[in-house]
Short mmCIF file of C-alpha atoms in Angstrom, two decimals:
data_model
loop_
_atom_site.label_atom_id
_atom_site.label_comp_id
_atom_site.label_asym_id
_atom_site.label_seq_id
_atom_site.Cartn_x
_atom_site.Cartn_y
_atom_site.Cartn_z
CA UNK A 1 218.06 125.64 133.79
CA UNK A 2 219.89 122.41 132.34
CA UNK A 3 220.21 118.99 132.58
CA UNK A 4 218.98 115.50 131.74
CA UNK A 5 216.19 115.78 133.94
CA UNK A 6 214.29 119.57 132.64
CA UNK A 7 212.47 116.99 130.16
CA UNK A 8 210.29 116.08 133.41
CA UNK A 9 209.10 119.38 134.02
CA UNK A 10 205.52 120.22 133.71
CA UNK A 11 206.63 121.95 129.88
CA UNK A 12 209.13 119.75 129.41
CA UNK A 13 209.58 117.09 126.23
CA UNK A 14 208.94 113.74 127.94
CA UNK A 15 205.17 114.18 128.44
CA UNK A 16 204.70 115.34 125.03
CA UNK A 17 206.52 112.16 123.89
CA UNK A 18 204.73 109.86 126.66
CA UNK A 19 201.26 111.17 125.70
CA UNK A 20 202.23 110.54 121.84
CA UNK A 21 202.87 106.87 123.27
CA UNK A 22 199.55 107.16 124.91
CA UNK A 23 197.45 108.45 121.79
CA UNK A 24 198.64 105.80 119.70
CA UNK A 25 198.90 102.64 122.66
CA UNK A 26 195.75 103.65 124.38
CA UNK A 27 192.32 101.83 123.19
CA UNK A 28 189.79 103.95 122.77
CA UNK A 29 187.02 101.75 125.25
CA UNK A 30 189.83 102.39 128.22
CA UNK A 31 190.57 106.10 127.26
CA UNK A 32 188.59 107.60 130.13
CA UNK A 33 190.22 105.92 132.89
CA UNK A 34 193.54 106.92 131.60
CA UNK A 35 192.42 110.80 131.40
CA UNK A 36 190.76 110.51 134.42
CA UNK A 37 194.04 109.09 136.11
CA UNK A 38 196.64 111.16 134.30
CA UNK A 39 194.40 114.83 134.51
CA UNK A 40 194.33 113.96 138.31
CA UNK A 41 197.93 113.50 138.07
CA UNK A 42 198.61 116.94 136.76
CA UNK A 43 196.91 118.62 139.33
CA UNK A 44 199.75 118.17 141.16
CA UNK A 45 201.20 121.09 139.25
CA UNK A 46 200.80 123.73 141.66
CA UNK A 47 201.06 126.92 139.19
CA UNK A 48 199.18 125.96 136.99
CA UNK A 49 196.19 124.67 139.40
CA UNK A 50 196.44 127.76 141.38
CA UNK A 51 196.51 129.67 138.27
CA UNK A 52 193.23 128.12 137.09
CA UNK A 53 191.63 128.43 140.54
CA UNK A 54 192.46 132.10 140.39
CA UNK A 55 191.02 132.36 137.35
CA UNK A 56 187.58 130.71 138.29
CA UNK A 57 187.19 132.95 141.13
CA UNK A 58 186.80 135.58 138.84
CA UNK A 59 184.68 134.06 136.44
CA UNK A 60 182.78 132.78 138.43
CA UNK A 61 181.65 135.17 141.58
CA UNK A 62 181.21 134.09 144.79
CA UNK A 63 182.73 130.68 144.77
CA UNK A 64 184.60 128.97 146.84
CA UNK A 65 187.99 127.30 147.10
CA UNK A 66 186.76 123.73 147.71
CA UNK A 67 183.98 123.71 144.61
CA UNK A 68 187.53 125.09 142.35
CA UNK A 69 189.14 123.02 142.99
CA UNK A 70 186.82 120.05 141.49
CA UNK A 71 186.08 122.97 138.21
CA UNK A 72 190.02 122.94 138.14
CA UNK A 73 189.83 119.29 137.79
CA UNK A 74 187.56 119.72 134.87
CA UNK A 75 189.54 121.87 132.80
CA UNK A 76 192.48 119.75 133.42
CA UNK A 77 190.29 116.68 132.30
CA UNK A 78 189.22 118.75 129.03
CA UNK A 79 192.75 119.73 128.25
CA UNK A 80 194.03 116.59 128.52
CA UNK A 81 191.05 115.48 125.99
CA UNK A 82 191.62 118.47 123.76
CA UNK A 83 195.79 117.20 123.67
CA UNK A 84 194.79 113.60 122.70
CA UNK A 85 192.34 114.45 120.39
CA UNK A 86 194.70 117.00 118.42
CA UNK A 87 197.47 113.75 118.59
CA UNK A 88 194.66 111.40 117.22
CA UNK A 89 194.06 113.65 114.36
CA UNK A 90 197.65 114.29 113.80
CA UNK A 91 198.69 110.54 114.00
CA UNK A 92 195.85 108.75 113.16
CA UNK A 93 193.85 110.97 111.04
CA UNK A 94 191.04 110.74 113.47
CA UNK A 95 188.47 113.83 113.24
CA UNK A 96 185.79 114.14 115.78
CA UNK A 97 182.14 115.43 115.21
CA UNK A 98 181.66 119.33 114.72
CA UNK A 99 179.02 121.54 115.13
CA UNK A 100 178.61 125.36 114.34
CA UNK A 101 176.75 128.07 115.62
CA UNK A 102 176.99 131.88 114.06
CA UNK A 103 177.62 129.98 110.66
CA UNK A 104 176.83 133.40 108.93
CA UNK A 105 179.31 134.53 110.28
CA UNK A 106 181.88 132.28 109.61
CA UNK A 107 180.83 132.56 106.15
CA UNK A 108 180.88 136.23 105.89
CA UNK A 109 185.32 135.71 107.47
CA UNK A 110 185.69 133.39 104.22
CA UNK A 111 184.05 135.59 101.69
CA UNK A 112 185.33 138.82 103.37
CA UNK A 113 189.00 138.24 101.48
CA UNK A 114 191.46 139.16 103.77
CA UNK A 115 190.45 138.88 107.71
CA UNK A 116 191.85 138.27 110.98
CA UNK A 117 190.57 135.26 112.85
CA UNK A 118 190.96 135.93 117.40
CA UNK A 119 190.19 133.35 119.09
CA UNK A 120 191.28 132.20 122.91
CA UNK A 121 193.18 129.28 124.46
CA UNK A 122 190.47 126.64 123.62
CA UNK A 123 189.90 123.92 121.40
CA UNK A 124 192.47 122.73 119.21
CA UNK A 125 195.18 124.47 116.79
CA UNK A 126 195.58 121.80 114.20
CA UNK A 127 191.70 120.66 114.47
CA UNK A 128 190.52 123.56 113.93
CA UNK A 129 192.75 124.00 110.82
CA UNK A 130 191.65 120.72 109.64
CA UNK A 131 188.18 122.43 109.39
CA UNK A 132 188.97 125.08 107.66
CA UNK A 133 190.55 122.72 105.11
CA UNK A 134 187.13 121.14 104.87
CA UNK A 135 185.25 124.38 104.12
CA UNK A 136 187.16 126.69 102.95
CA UNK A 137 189.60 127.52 100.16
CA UNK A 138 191.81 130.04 101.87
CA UNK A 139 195.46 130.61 103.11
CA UNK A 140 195.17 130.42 107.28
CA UNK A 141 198.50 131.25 109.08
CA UNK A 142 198.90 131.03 112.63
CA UNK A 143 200.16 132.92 114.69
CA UNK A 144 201.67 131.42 118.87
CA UNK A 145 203.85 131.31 121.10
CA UNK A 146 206.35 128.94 121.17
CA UNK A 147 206.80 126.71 123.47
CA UNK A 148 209.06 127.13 126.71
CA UNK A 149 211.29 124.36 126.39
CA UNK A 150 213.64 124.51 123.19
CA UNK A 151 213.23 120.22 123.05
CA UNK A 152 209.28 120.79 123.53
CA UNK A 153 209.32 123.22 120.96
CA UNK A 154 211.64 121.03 118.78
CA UNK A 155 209.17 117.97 118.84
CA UNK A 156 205.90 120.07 118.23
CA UNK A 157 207.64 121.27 114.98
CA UNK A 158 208.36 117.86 114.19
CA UNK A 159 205.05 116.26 114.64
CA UNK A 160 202.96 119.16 113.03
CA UNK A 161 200.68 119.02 110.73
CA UNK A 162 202.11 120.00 107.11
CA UNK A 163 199.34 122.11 105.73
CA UNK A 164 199.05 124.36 108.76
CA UNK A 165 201.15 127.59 108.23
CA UNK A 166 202.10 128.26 111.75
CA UNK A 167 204.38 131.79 112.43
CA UNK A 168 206.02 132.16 116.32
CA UNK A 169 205.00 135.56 117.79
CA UNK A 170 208.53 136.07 119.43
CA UNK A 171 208.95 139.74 118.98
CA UNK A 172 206.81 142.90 118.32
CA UNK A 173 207.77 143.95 115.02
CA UNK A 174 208.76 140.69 113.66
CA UNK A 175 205.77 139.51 111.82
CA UNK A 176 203.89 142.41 111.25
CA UNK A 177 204.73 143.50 107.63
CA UNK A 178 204.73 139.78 106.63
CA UNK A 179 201.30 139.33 107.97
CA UNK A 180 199.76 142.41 106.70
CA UNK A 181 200.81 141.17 103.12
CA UNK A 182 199.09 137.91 103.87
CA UNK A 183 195.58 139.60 104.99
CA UNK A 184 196.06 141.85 101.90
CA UNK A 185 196.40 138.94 99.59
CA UNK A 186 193.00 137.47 100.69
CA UNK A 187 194.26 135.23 103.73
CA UNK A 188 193.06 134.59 107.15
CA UNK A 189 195.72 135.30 110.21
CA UNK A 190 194.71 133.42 113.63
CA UNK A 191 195.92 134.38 116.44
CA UNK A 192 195.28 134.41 120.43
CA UNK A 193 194.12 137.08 122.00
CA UNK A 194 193.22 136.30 125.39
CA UNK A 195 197.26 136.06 126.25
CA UNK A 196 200.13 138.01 126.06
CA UNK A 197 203.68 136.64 125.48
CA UNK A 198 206.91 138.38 126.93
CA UNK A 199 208.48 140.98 124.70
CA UNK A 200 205.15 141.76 122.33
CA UNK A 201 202.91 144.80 122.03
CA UNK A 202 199.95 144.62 124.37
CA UNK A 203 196.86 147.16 124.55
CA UNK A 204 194.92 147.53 128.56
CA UNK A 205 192.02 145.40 128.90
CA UNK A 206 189.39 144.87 131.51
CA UNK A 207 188.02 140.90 131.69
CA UNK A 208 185.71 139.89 134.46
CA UNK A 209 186.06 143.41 136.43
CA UNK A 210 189.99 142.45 136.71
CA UNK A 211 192.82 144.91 134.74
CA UNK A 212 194.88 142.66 132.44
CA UNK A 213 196.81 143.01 129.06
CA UNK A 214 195.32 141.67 125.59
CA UNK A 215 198.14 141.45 122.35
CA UNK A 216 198.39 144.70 120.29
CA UNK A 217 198.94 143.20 117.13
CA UNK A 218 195.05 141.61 115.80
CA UNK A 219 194.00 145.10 116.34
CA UNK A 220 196.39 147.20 115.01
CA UNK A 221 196.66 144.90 111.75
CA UNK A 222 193.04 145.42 111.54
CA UNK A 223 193.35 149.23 111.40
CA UNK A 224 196.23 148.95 109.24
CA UNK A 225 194.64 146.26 106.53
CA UNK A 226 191.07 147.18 107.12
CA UNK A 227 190.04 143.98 107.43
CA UNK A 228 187.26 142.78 110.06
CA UNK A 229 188.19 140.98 113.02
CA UNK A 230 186.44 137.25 113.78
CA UNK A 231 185.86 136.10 116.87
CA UNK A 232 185.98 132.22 116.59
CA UNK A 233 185.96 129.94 119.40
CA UNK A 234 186.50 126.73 118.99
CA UNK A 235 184.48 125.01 122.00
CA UNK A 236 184.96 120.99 123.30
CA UNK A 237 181.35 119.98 123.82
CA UNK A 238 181.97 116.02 124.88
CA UNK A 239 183.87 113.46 123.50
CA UNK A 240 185.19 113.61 120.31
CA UNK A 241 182.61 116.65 119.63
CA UNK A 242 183.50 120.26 119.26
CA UNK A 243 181.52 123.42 118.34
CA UNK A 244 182.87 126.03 116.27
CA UNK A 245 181.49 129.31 117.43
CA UNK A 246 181.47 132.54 115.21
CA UNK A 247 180.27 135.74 116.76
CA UNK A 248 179.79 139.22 114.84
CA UNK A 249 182.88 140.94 113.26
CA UNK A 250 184.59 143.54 115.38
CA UNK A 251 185.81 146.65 112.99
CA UNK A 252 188.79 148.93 114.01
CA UNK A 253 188.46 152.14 112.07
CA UNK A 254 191.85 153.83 110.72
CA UNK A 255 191.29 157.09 112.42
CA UNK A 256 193.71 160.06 113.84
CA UNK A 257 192.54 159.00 117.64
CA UNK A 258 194.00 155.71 117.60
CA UNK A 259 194.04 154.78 121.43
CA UNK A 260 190.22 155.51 120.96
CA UNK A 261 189.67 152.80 118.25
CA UNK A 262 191.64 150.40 119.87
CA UNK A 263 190.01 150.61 123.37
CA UNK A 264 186.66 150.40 121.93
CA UNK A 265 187.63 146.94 119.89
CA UNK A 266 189.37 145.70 122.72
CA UNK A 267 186.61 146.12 124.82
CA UNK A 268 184.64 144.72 121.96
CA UNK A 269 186.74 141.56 121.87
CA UNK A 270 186.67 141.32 125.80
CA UNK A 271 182.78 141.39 125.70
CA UNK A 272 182.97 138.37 123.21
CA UNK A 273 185.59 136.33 125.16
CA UNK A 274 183.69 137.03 128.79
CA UNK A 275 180.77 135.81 127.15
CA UNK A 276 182.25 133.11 125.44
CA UNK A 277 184.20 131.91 128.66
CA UNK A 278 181.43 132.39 131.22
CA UNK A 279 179.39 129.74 129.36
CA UNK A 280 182.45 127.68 128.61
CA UNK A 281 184.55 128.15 131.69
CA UNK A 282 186.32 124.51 131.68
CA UNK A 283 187.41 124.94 128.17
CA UNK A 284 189.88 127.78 128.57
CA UNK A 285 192.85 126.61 129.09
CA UNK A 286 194.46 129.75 130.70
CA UNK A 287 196.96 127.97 133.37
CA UNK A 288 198.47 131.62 134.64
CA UNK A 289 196.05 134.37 136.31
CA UNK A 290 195.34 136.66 133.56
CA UNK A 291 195.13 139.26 135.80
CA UNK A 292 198.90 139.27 136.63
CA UNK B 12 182.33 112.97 106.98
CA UNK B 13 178.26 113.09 107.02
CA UNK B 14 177.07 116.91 106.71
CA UNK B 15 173.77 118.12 107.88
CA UNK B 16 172.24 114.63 108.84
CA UNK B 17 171.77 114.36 112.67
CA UNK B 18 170.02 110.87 111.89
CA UNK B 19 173.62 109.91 111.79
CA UNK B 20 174.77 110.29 115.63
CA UNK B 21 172.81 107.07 115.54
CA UNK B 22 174.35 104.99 112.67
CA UNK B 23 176.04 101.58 113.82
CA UNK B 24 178.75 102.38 111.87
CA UNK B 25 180.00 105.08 114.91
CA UNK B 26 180.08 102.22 117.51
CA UNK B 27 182.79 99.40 117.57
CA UNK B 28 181.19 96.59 119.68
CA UNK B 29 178.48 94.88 118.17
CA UNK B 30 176.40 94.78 120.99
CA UNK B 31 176.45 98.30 120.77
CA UNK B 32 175.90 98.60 116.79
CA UNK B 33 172.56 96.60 117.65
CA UNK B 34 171.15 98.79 120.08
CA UNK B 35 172.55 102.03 117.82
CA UNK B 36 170.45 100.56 114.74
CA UNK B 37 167.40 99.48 117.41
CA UNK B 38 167.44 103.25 118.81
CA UNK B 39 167.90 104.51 115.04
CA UNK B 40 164.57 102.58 113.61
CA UNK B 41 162.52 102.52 117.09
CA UNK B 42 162.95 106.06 118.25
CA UNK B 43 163.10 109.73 116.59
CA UNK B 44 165.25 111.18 114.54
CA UNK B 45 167.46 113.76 116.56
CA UNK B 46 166.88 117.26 115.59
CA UNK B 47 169.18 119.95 113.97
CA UNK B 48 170.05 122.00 116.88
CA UNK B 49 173.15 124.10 115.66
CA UNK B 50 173.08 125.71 112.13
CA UNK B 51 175.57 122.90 110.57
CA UNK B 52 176.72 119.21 111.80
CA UNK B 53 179.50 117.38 110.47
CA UNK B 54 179.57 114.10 111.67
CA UNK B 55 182.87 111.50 111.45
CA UNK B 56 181.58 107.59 110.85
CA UNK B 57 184.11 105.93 112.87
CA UNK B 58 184.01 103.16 114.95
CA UNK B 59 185.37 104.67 118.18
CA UNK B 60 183.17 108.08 117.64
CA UNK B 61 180.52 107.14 120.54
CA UNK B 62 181.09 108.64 123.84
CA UNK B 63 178.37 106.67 125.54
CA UNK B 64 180.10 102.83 124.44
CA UNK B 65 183.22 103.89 125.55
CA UNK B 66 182.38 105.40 128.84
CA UNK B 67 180.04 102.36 129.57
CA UNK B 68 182.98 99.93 128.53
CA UNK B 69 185.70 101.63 130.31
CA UNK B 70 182.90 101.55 133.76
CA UNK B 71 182.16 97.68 132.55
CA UNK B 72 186.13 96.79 132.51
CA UNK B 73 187.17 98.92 136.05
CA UNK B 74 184.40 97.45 138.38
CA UNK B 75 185.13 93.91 136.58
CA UNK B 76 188.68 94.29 137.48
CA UNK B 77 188.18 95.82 140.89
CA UNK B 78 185.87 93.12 141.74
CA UNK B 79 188.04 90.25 140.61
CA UNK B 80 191.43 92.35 143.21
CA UNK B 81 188.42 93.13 145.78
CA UNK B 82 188.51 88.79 146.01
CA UNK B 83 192.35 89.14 147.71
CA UNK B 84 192.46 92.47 148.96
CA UNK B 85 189.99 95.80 150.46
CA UNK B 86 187.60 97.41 147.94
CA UNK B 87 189.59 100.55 148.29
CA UNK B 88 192.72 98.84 147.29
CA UNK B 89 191.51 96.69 144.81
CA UNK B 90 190.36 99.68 142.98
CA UNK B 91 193.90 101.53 142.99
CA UNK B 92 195.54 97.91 141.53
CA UNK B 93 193.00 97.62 139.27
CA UNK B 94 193.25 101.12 137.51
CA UNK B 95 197.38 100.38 138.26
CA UNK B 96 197.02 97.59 136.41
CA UNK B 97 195.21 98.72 133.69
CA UNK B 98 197.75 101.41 133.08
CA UNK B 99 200.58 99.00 133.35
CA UNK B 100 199.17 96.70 130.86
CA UNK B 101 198.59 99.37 128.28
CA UNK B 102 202.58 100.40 128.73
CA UNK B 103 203.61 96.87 128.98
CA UNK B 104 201.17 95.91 125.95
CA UNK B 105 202.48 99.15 123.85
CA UNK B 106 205.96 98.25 124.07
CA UNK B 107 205.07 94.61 123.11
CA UNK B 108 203.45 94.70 120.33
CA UNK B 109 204.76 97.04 118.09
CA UNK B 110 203.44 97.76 114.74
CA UNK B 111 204.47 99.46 111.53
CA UNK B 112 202.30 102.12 111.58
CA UNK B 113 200.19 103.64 114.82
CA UNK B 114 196.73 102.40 113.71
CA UNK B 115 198.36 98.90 113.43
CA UNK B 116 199.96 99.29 116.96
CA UNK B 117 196.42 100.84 118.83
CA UNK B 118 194.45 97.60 116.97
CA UNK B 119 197.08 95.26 118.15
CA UNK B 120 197.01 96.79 121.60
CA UNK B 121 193.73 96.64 122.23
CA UNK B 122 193.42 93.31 120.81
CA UNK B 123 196.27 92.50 123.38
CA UNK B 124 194.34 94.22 126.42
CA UNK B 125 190.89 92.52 125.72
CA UNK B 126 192.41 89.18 125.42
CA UNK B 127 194.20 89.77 128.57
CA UNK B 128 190.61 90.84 129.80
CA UNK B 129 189.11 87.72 129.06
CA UNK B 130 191.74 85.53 130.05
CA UNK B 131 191.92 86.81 133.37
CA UNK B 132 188.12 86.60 133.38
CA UNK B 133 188.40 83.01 132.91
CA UNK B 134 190.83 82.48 135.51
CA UNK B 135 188.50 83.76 137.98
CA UNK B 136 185.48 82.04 136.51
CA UNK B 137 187.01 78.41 138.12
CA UNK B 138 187.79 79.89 141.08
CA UNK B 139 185.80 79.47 143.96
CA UNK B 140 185.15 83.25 145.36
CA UNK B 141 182.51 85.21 144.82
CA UNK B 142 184.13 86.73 141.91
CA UNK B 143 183.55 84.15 139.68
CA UNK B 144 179.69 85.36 139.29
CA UNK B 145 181.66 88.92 137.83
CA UNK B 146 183.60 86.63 135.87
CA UNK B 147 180.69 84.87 134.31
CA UNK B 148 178.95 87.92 133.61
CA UNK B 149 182.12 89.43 131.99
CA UNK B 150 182.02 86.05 129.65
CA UNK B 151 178.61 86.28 129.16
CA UNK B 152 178.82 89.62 128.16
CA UNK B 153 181.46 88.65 125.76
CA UNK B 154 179.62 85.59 124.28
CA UNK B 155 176.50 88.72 123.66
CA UNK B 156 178.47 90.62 121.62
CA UNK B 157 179.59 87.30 119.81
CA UNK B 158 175.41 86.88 119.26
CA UNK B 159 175.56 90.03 118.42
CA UNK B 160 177.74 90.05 115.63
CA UNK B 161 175.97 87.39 114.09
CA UNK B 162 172.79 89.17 114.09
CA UNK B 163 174.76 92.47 112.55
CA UNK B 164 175.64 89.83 109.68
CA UNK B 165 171.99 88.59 108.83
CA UNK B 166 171.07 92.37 109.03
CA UNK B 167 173.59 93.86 107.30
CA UNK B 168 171.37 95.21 104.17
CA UNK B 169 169.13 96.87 106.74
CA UNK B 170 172.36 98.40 108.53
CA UNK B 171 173.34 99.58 104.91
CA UNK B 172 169.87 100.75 104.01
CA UNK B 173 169.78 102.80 107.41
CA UNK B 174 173.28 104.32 106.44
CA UNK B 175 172.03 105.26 103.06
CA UNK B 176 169.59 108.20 104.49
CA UNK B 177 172.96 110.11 104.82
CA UNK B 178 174.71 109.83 101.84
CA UNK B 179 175.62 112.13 99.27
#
């Protein structure tokens, strides 16, 4: 697809640029009429609200269509929150409250030396980076997907935060060796595992009673480092207040039955994430049906 | 950043209207503390941190401007041009008045958007409709926070005694 006008798509560049006006033009006593306004406006996009609306039928059994429809508004309302408050950090150094729960846990990933941080589409990237900043000493890389549009993609990189190692998960292989040096040498890999992207290494997965796919590669650099897997979710709890929940440490042994290992982890990591998103089901921000 | 000290949700210090810095250090002294209810808190002191002010200002500022379009046109209507409006201001009032940096451009912005708030406000105070009693309230509430501020000033050490609990 080209021309002029692909920067008004849903993905495209001008929103990212118009909500960058917004962050930095908006004051902050008139901030909840413009969510309210521009999350209602983005309903409008009809894969991603059906996506979503998918989604909560699944999470939620035995609803119905109309009640959706007002949850879909609500995760569209925390997304757009999440967004703004990632842009006030970024461009006005604006951090908002945080609370933890599982702290021993959390402690245990930065005294472990080496682990692998999964978490799910919630929260914020460069927030939650910030906190690790605050408390701990160690390397964190992370690992996405890039963004669809080439110009989106382009102004992201521009406007990121400096300290944040951030890798692009474009192809299977790419990464791996890179990243296995980096959990070896004592630092913490992040990555998302409640999505795959096009072209990378998935493992079979069973969320909510519905098949789906969960990325290959937290696990099998796991068994190949030996280093614990973290479950970290990074939760938005109201305004300008986010929770930082760390569950237990899920181990993948290196053993000759390998599909074995990884099915049990997976299911492991589904348990978690089920859990996680059953209590927190406007915060994921999973616009596709993950059973697809 | 405050660690560890839920005492702080309260501080005056997270609240940007003075009105609202008053009642924060009222609720702080009258009331109790707030409990620890996770296993660690950070808290941010800044002046736009509470959800509560803002939420109540945005409500205060939408029904004040609905009322004041509900004067020339149908409550239904007068709410779309109002929120319309608001919008367009911010847009019109963030190409305006620019500023070096983006901290100087939201302060001048909002500084931009309140004065248009109470300008407005005392447009419709002279007029004869029934909005005028919205615009006196709107004023009033204004000339509060104005009271307010002044009181903030005479109690400033108590303010800074309060804040002390947390430091460190």
């Amino acid at each position: 697809m080209t021309g002029w006008w692909r920067r008004f798509l849903v993905r495209g560049v001008f929103w990212r640029q118009f909500l960058r006006f917004g962050a930095v033009s908006v004051p902050p006593w008139i901030e909840p009429l413009v969510m309210a306004a521009w999350s209602l406006f983005f309903l409008l996009w009809g894969p991603g609200r059906r996506g979503v609306m998918r989604n909560l039928k699944a999470i939620i059994p035995g609803s119905n269509g109309v009640t959706n429809f007002f949850r879909c508004y609500r995760v569209f309302w925390n997304y757009a929150w999440t967004m703004t408050d990632n842009l006030h950090f970024k461009e006005l150094g604006v951090v908002p409250d945080w609370e933890f729960v599982g702290w021993q846990h959390f402690e245990a990933m930065q005294a472990s030396g080496g682990a692998i941080l999964l978490t799910a589409h919630m929260g914020s990237y460069d927030l939650g980076a910030h906190l690790f900043a605050e408390t701990s000493g160690q390397r964190i890389v992370m690992i996405r997907a890039p963004e669809v549009d080439p110009q989106t993609h382009a102004f992201e990189e521009a406007h990121r935060v400096n300290a944040l190692k951030i890798e692009f998960n474009v192809k299977a292989t790419d990464l791996a060796l890179d990243l296995l040096h980096a959990v070896r040498d004592g630092g913490i890999i992040a990555i998302q595992g409640d999505r795959v992207t096009p072209g990378i290494a998935d493992l079979p997965a069973t969320l909510f009673g519905k098949s789906t796919r969960v990325p290959a590669g937290p696990f099998a650099l796991a068994m190949s480092s030996g280093a614990p897997i973290h479950p970290v979710f990074v939760v938005r709890r109201g305004r300008r207040l986010y929770r930082l929940v760390s569950r237990e440490p899920i181990r993948v042994p290196a053993t000759r039955s390998r599909d074995e290992a990884f099915a049990a982890a997976v299911a492991e990591w589904t348990f978690e994430l089920e859990d996680v998103i059953r209590s927190w089901w406007y915060q994921w921000f999973m616009f596709e049906d993950f059973a697809s | 950043m405050v660690r560890d000290c839920p005492q702080a949700k309260w501080f005056p210090s997270r609240h940007r209207f003075a009105l609202f810095r008053l009642l924060a250090l009222a609720r702080a002294r009258l009331s109790k503390p707030p409990k620890m209810e996770v296993d660690h808190l950070l808290l941010a002191i800044d002046p736009d941190q509470s959800a509560a002010e803002q939420y109540i200002i945005t409500l205060f500022i939408i029904v004040t401007l609905t009322c004041y379009f509900a004067s020339m046109v149908a409550w239904p209507i007068a709410f779309l041009i109002a929120a319309t409006a608001i919008q367009a201001g911010i847009v019109v009032g963030g190409l305006v008045v620019r500023g070096a940096t983006s901290k100087i451009h939201l302060k001048r912005n909002s500084f931009f958007l309140m004065t248009s708030m109470v300008a407005t406000s005392a447009y419709f105070a002279m007029q004869t409709s029934p909005a005028r009693y919205v615009a006196w309230f709107f004023l009033a509430m204004v000339s509060l926070n104005g009271l307010a501020w002044l009181i903030l000033r005479i109690l400033r050490n108590t303010v800074r005694e309060l804040e002390a609990q947390c430091a460190g």
